[in-house]
Coordinates of C-alpha atoms in Angstrom, one line a residue:
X1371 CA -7.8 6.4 4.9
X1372 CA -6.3 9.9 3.9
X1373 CA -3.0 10.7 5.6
X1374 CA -2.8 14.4 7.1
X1375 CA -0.1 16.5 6.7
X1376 CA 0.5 17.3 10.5
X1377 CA 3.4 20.3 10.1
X1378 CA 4.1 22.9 12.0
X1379 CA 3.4 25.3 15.0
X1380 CA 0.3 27.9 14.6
X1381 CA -0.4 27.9 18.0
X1382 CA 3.2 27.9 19.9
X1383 CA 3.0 30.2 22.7
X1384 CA 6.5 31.9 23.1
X1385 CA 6.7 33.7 25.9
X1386 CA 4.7 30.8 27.7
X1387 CA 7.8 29.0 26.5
X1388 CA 10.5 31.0 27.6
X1389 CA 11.3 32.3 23.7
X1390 CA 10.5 35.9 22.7
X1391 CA 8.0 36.4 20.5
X1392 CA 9.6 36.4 16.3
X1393 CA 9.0 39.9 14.8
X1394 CA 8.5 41.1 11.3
X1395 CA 9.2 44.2 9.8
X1396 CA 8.8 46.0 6.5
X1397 CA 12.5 46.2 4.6
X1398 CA 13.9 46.1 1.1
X1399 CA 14.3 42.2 0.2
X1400 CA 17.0 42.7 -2.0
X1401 CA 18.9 44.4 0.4
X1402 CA 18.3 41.7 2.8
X1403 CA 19.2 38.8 0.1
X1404 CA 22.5 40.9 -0.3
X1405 CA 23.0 41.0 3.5
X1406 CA 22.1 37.1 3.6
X1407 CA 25.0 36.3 1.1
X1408 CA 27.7 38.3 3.2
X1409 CA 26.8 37.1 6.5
X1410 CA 26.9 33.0 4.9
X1411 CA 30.1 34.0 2.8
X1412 CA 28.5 32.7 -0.5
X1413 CA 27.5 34.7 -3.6
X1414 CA 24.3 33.3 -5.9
X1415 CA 25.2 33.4 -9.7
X1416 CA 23.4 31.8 -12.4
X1417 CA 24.7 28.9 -14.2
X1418 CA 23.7 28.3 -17.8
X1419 CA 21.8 25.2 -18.9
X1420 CA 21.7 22.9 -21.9
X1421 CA 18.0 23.5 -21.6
X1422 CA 17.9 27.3 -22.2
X1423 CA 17.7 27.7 -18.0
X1424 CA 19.2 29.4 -15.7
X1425 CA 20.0 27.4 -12.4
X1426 CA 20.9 28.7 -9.5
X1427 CA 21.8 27.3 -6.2
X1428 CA 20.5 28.3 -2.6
X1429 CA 22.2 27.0 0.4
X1430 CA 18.9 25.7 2.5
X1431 CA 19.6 24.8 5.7
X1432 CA 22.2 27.6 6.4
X1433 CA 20.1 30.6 4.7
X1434 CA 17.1 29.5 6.9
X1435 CA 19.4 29.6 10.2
X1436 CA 20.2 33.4 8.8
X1437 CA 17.3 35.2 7.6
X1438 CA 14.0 34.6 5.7
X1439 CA 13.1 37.1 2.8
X1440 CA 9.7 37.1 1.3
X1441 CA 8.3 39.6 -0.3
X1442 CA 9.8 42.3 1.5
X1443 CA 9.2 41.1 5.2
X1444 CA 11.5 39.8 7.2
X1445 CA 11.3 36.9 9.9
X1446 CA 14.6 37.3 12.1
X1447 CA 15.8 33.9 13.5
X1448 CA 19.3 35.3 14.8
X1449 CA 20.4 33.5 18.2
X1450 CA 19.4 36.4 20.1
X1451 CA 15.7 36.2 19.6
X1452 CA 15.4 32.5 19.8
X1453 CA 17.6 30.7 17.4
X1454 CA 16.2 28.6 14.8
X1455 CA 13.9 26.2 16.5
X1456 CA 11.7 29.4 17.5
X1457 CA 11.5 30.6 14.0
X1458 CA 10.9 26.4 13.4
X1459 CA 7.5 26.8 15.3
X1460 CA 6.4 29.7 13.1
X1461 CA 5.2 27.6 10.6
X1462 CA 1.9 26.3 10.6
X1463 CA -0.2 23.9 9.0
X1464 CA -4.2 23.0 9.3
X1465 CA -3.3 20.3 11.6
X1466 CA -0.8 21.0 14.5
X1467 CA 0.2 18.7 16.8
X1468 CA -1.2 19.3 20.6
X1469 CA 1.7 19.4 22.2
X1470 CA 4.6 21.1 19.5
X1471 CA 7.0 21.4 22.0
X1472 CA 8.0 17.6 22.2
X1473 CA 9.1 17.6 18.6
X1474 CA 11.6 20.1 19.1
X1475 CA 14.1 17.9 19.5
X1476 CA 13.7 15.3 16.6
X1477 CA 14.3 18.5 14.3
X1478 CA 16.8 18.5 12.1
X1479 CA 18.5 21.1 9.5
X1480 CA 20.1 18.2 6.8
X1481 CA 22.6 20.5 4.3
X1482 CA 20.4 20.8 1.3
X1483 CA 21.3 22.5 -1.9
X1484 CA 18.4 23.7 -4.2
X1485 CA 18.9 24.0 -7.8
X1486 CA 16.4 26.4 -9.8
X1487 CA 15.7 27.3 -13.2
X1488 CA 13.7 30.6 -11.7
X1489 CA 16.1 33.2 -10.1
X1490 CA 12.8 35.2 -9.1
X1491 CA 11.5 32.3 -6.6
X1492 CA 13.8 30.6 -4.1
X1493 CA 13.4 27.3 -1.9
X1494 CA 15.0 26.8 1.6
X1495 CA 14.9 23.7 3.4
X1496 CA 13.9 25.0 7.2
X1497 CA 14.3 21.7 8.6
X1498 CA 12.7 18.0 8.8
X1499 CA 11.8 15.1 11.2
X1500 CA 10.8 11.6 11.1
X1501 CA 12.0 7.9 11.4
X1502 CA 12.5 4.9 8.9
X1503 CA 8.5 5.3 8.5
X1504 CA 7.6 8.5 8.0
X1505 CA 9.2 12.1 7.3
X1506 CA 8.1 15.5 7.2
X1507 CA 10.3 18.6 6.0
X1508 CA 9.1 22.3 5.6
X1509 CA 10.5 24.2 2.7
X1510 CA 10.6 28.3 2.8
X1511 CA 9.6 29.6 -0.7
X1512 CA 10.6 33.4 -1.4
X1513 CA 9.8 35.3 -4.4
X1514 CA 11.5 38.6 -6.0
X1515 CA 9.4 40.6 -8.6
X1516 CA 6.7 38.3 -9.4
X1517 CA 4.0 37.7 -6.4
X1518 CA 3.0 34.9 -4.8
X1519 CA 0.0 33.6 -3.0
X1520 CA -1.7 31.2 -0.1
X1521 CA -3.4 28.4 -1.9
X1522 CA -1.1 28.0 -4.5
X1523 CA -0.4 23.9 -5.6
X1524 CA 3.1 22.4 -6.8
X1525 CA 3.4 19.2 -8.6
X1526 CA 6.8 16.9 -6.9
X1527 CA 8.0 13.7 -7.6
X1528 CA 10.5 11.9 -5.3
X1529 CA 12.7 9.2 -4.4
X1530 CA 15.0 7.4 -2.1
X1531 CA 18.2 6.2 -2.9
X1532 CA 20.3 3.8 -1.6
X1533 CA 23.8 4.7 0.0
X1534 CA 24.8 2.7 -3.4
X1535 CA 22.5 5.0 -5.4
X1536 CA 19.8 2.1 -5.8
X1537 CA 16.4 3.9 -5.8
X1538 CA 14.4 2.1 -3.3
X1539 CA 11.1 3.8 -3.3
X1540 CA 9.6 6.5 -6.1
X1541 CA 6.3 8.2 -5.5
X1542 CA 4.2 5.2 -5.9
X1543 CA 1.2 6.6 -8.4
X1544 CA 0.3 8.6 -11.5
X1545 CA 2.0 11.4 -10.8
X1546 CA -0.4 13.6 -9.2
X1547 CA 1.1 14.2 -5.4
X1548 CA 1.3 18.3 -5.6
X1549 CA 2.2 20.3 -2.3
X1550 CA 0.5 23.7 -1.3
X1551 CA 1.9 26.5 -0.5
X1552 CA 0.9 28.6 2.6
X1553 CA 0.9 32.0 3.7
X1554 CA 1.4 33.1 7.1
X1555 CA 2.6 37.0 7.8
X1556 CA 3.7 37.5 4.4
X1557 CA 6.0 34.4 4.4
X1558 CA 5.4 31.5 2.4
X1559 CA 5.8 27.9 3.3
X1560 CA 5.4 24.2 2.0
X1561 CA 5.1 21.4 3.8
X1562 CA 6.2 17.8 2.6
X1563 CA 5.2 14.5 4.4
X1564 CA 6.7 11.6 3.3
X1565 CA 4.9 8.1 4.1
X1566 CA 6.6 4.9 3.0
X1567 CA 9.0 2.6 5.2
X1568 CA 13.0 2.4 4.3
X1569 CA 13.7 6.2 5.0
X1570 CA 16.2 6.3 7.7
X1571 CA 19.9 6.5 6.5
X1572 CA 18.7 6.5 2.6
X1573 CA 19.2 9.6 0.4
X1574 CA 16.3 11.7 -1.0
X1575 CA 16.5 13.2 -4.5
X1576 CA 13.0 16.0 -4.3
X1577 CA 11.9 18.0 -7.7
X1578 CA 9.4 20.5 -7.5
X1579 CA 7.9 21.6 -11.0
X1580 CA 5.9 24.7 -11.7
X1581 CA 2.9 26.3 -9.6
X1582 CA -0.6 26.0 -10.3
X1583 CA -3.9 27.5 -8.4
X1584 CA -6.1 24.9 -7.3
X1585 CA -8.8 25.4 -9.7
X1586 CA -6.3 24.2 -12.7
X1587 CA -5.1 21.0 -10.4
X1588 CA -8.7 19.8 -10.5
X1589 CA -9.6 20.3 -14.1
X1590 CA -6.3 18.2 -14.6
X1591 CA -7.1 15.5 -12.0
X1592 CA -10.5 15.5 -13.4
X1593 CA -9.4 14.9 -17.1
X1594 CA -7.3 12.0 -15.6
X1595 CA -9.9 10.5 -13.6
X1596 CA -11.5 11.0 -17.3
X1597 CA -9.5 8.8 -19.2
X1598 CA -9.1 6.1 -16.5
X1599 CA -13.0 5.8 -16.5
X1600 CA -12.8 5.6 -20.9
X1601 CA -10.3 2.8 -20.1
X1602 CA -12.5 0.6 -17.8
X1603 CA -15.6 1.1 -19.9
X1604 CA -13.7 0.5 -23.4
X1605 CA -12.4 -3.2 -20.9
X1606 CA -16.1 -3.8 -19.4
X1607 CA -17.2 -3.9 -23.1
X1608 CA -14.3 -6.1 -24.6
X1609 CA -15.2 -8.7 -21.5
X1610 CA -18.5 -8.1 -21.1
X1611 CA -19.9 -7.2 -24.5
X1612 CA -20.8 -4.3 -26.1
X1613 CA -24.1 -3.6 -24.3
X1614 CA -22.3 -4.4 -20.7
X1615 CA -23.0 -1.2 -19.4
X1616 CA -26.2 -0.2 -20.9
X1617 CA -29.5 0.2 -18.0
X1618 CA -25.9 1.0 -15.2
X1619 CA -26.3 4.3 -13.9
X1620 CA -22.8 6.4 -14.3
X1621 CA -19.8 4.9 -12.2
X1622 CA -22.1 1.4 -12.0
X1623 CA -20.6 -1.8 -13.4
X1624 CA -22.3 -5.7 -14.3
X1625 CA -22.7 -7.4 -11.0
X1626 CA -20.2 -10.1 -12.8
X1627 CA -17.4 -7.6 -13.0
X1628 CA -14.3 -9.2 -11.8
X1629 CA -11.8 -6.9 -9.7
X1630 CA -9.1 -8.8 -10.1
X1631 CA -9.4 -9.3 -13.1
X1632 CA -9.3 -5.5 -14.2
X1633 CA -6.2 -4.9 -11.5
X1634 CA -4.1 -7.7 -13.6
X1635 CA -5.7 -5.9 -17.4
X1636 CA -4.5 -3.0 -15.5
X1637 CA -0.8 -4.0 -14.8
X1638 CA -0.3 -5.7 -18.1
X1639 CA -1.5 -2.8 -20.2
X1640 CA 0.4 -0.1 -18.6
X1641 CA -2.3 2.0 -17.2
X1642 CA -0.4 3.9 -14.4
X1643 CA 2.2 4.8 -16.7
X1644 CA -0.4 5.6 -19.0
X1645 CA -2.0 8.3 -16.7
X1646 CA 1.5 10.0 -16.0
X1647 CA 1.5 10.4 -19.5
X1648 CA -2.1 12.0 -19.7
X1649 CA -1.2 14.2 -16.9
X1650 CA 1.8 15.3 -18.5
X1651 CA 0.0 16.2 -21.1
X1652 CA -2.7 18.3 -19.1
X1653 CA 0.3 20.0 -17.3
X1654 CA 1.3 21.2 -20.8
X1655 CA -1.5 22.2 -22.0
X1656 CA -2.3 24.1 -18.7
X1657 CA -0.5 27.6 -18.3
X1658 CA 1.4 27.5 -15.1
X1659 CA 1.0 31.2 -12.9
X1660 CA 5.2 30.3 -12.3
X1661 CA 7.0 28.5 -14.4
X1662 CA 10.4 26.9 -12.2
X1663 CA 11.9 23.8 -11.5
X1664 CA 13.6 23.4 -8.1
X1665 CA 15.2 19.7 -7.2
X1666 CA 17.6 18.6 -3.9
X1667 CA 19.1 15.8 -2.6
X1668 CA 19.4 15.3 1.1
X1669 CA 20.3 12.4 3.5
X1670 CA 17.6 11.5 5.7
X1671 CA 19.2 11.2 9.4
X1672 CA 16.4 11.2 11.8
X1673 CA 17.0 12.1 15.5
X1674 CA 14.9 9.2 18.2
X1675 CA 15.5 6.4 20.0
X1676 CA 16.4 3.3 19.0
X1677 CA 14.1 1.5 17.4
X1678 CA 12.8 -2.2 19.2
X1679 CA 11.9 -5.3 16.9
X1680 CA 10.2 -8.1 18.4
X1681 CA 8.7 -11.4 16.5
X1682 CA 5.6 -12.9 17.1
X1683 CA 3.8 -16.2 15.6
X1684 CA 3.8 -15.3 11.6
X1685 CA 4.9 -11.4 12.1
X1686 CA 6.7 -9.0 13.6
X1687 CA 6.6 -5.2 15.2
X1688 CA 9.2 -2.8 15.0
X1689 CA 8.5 0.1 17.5
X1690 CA 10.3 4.1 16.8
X1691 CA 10.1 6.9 18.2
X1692 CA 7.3 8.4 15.7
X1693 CA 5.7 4.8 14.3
X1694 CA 5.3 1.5 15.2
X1695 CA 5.5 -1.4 11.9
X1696 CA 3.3 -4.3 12.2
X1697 CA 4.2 -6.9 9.6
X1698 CA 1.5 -9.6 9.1
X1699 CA 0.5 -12.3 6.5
X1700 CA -1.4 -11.2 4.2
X1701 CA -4.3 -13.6 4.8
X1702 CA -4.7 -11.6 8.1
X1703 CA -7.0 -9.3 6.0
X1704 CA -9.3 -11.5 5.0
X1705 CA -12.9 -9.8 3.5
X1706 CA -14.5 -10.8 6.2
X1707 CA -12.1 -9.3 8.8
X1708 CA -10.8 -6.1 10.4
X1709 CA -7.6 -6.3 12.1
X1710 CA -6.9 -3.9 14.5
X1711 CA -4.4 -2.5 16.9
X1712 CA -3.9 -1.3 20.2
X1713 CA -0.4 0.0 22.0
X1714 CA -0.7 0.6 25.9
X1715 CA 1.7 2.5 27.1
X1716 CA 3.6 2.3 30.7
X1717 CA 1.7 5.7 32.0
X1718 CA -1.5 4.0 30.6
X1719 CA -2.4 5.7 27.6
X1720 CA -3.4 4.2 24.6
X1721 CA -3.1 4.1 20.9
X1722 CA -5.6 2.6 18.4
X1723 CA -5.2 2.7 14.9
X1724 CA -9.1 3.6 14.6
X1725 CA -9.0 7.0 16.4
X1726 CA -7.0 9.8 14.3
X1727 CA -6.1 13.1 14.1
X1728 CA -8.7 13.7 11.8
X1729 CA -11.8 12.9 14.1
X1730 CA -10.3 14.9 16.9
X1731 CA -13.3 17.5 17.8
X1732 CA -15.5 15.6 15.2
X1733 CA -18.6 14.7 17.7
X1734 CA -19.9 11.7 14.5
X1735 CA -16.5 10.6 13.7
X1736 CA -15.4 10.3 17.7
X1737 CA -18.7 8.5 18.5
X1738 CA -17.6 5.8 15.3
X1739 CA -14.0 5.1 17.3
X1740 CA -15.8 5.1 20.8
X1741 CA -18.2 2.5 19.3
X1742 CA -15.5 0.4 17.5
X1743 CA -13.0 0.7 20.5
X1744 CA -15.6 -0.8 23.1
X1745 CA -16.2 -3.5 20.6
X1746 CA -12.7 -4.9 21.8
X1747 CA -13.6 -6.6 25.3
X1748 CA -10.1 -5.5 26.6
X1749 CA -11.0 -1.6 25.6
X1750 CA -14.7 -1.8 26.5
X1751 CA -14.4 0.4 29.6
X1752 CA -11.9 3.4 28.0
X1753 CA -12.9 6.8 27.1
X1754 CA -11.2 8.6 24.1
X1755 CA -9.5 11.1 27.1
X1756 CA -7.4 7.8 27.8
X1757 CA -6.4 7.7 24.0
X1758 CA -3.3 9.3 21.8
X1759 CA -5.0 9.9 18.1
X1760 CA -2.3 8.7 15.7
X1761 CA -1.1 11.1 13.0
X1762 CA -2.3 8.8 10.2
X1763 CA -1.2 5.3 9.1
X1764 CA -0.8 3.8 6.0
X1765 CA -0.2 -0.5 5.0
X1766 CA 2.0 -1.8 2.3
X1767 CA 3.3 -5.2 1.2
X1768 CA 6.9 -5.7 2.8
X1769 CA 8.1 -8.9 1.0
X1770 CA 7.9 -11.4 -1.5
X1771 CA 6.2 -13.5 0.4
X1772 CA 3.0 -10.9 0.6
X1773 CA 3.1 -10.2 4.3
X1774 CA 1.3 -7.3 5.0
X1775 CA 2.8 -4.2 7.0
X1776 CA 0.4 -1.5 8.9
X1777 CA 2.3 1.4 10.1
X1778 CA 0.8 3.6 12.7
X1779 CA 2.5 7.3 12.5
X1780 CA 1.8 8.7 16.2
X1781 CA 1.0 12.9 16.6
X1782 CA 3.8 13.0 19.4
X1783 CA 7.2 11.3 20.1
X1784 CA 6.8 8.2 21.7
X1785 CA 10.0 6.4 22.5
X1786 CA 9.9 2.9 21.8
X1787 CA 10.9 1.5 25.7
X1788 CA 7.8 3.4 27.1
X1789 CA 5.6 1.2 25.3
X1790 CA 4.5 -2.0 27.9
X1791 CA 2.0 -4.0 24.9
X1792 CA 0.8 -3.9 21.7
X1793 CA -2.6 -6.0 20.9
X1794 CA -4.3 -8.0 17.7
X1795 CA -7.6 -7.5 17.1
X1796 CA -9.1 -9.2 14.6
X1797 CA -13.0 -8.7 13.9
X1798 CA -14.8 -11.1 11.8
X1799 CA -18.3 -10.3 9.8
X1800 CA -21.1 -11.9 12.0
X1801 CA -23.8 -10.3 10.3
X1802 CA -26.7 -7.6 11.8
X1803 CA -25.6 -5.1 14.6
X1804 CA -27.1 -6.7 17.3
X1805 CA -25.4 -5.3 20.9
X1806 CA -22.9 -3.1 22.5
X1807 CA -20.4 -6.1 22.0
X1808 CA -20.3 -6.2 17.8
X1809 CA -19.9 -3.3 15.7
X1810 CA -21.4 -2.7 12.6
X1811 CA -22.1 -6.3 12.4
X1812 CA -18.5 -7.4 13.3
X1813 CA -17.4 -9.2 16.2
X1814 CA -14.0 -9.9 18.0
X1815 CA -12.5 -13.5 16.9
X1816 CA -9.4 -13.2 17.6
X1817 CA -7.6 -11.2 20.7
X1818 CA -3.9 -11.2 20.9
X1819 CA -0.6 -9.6 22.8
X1820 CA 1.8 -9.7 19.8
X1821 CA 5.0 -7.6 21.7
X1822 CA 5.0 -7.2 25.3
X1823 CA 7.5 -5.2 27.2
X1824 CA 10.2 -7.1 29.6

């Protein structure tokens, strides 16, 4: 399933809140870059680069506390008008959490230092939050003499370091995560939400490379997606023979085709570095509408509770304040199968890892969790109202062993002790869709409390 980017606070009401309402007013943004400087005691100059740059270097967390300049408007964040977690809940995204309030606290403002090779167009880090499974930061992106605009996609890549310097995780695919950037009030945002397990304590190193409009991102996914498809047909025919795919309708393959095969052809011949390269090379021979490179480190300190591990018969869940881990055996996920999960909390509410964000308000895509949810004897009597949508969740191998790890990233803090059970459900294949008590033809085989609170 496709994560969401859940960010940051369209709908925060401020004097409901208790915080004055952030104003904006039309002023001279070099003045106010100027006035920025003196007020955090630093001056920006350029430094040359081997590579014909110029880099310069933006204090991120500090300049954000200060003022924001973008393209000549001004969003004050000074103590007096509600300090920086107000202007924090001026950001927005499509999706915003129900209740933005509770994740005021797990915000954080890491010192960040952004190089760039474009004096015109600045980055500042406004703040982040997360836990060892999941991270989300919001960048502030400025622009002096050349325009910007809502919509706009930048490529990143990323990875996390070890206190050691080790890198531990890279973005795990062909190079084609970009970030948009977003417009609200004449300021300019980007969001970044970070999905992989290891984060907390580790050191990030984040590069951001030139923007794009989102018409030239597809026409360079889809000349990648291109030359992956040339590459499985030139394989089906060197397996297959020649004539393999003649009579198959486009995207079709023989009824012989081996999957796992094709992943291992994959792997040995290089394809995913293959694709970086291709997309490298559509980058290059796509004209960018800003040319720039801006890259930070940061350590990744998360505010939450601490986190509760607890084993179970071939497994184990750890439970934070934004995710809970569930580590399996691999042969859990059998074809046949669908494991599920449900947390019950001590007020009563519930998490399943089939109802999301996503389908919130979606009349067919609430009616599918409803349906699978009452397949689960145990959950055959709740209602949705009863139910937390998670944020997203993601699996992953954790070891060498193959054991399987499903994280579920919650839409709202949920600290670890207020958590009384967490169940098992595994569904196996039973054929038809006969009844209230299968779904889609699958029925529960297996029920199970895996962690249960003391």
């Amino acid at each position: 399933m496709q994560m969401n980017d859940y960010d940051w606070f369209d709908h925060y009401d401020a004097e409901k809140n208790g915080v004055p309402e952030i104003t904006s007013e039309e002023i001279a943004a070099d003045a106010v870059a100027k006035r920025v400087q003196e007020q955090l005691g630093i001056t920006i100059k350029p430094m040359h680069s081997l590579r014909r740059r110029t880099w310069t270097r933006w204090v991120a967390g500090a300049a954000a506390a200060a003022v924001l300049v973008t393209g000549g408007t001004m969003l004050s964040t000074a103590a007096g008008i509600g300090g920086t977690e107000a202007f924090f809940r001026s950001l927005f995204s499509k999706e915003v959490p129900e209740h933005p309030e509770k994740m005021e606290s797990l915000v954080t403002v890491p010192h960040a230092v952004i190089d760039s090779t474009n004096a015109q167009v600045q980055f500042a880090l406004l703040g982040m939050y997360g836990d060892d499974s999941q991270a989300l930061l919001s960048f502030s992106v400025t622009a002096s003499g050349v325009s910007l605009a809502d919509g706009l996609k930048i490529p990143y890549q990323l990875s996390v370091l070890d206190t050691d310097g080790t890198v531990l995780l890279e973005e795990a695919n062909d190079g084609g995560t970009v970030a948009e950037l977003r417009e609200k009030n004449g300021a300019y945002y980007l969001n970044l939400s970070i999905q992989k397990s290891g984060l907390q304590g580790k050191k990030l190193e984040l590069t951001f490379q030139n923007f794009y409009t989102d018409q030239q991102i597809q026409a360079i996914d889809a000349q990648v997606n291109q030359y992956e498809d040339s590459f499985l047909s030139d394989y089906v025919r060197e397996v297959y023979g020649a004539a393999a795919l003649d009579g198959l309708a486009a995207g079709e393959l023989p009824a012989e085709f081996d999957v796992a095969a094709w992943k291992e052809y994959r792997s040995q011949n290089q394809l995913a570095q293959k694709q970086m390269e291709k997309r490298a090379q559509c980058y290059a021979a796509s004209d960018a509408v800003l040319d720039g490179t801006w890259h930070t480190e940061m350590a990744l300190n998360f505010v939450g509770n601490a986190p509760i591990t607890a084993a179970f018969d071939g497994g184990s869940v750890t439970l934070q304040t934004l995710s809970a881990n569930i580590s399996m055996p691999r042969e859990w996920q059998r074809e046949e199968s669908n494991v599920m999960f449900v947390i019950t909390l001590k007020d009563g509410r519930k998490l399943s890892d089939v109802y999301t964000e996503d389908m919130v308000g979606q009349a067919e895509a609430s009616d599918y969790a409803i349906r699978q949810i009452h397949a689960i004897p145990s959950c055959a009597a709740d209602s949705l109202d009863s139910y937390i949508p998670l944020m997203s969740l993601y699996g992953t191998e954790t070891d060498s062993q193959g054991n399987f790890s499903m994280v579920l990233c919650y839409s709202e803090p949920i600290a670890p002790q207020d958590v009384a059970e967490v169940e098992l459900v595994r569904l196996t294949f039973q054929g038809g869709d006969a009844g209230t008590e299968t779904f889609g033809g699958f029925a529960v085989s297996d029920e199970t409390v895996i962690y249960s609170a003391e």
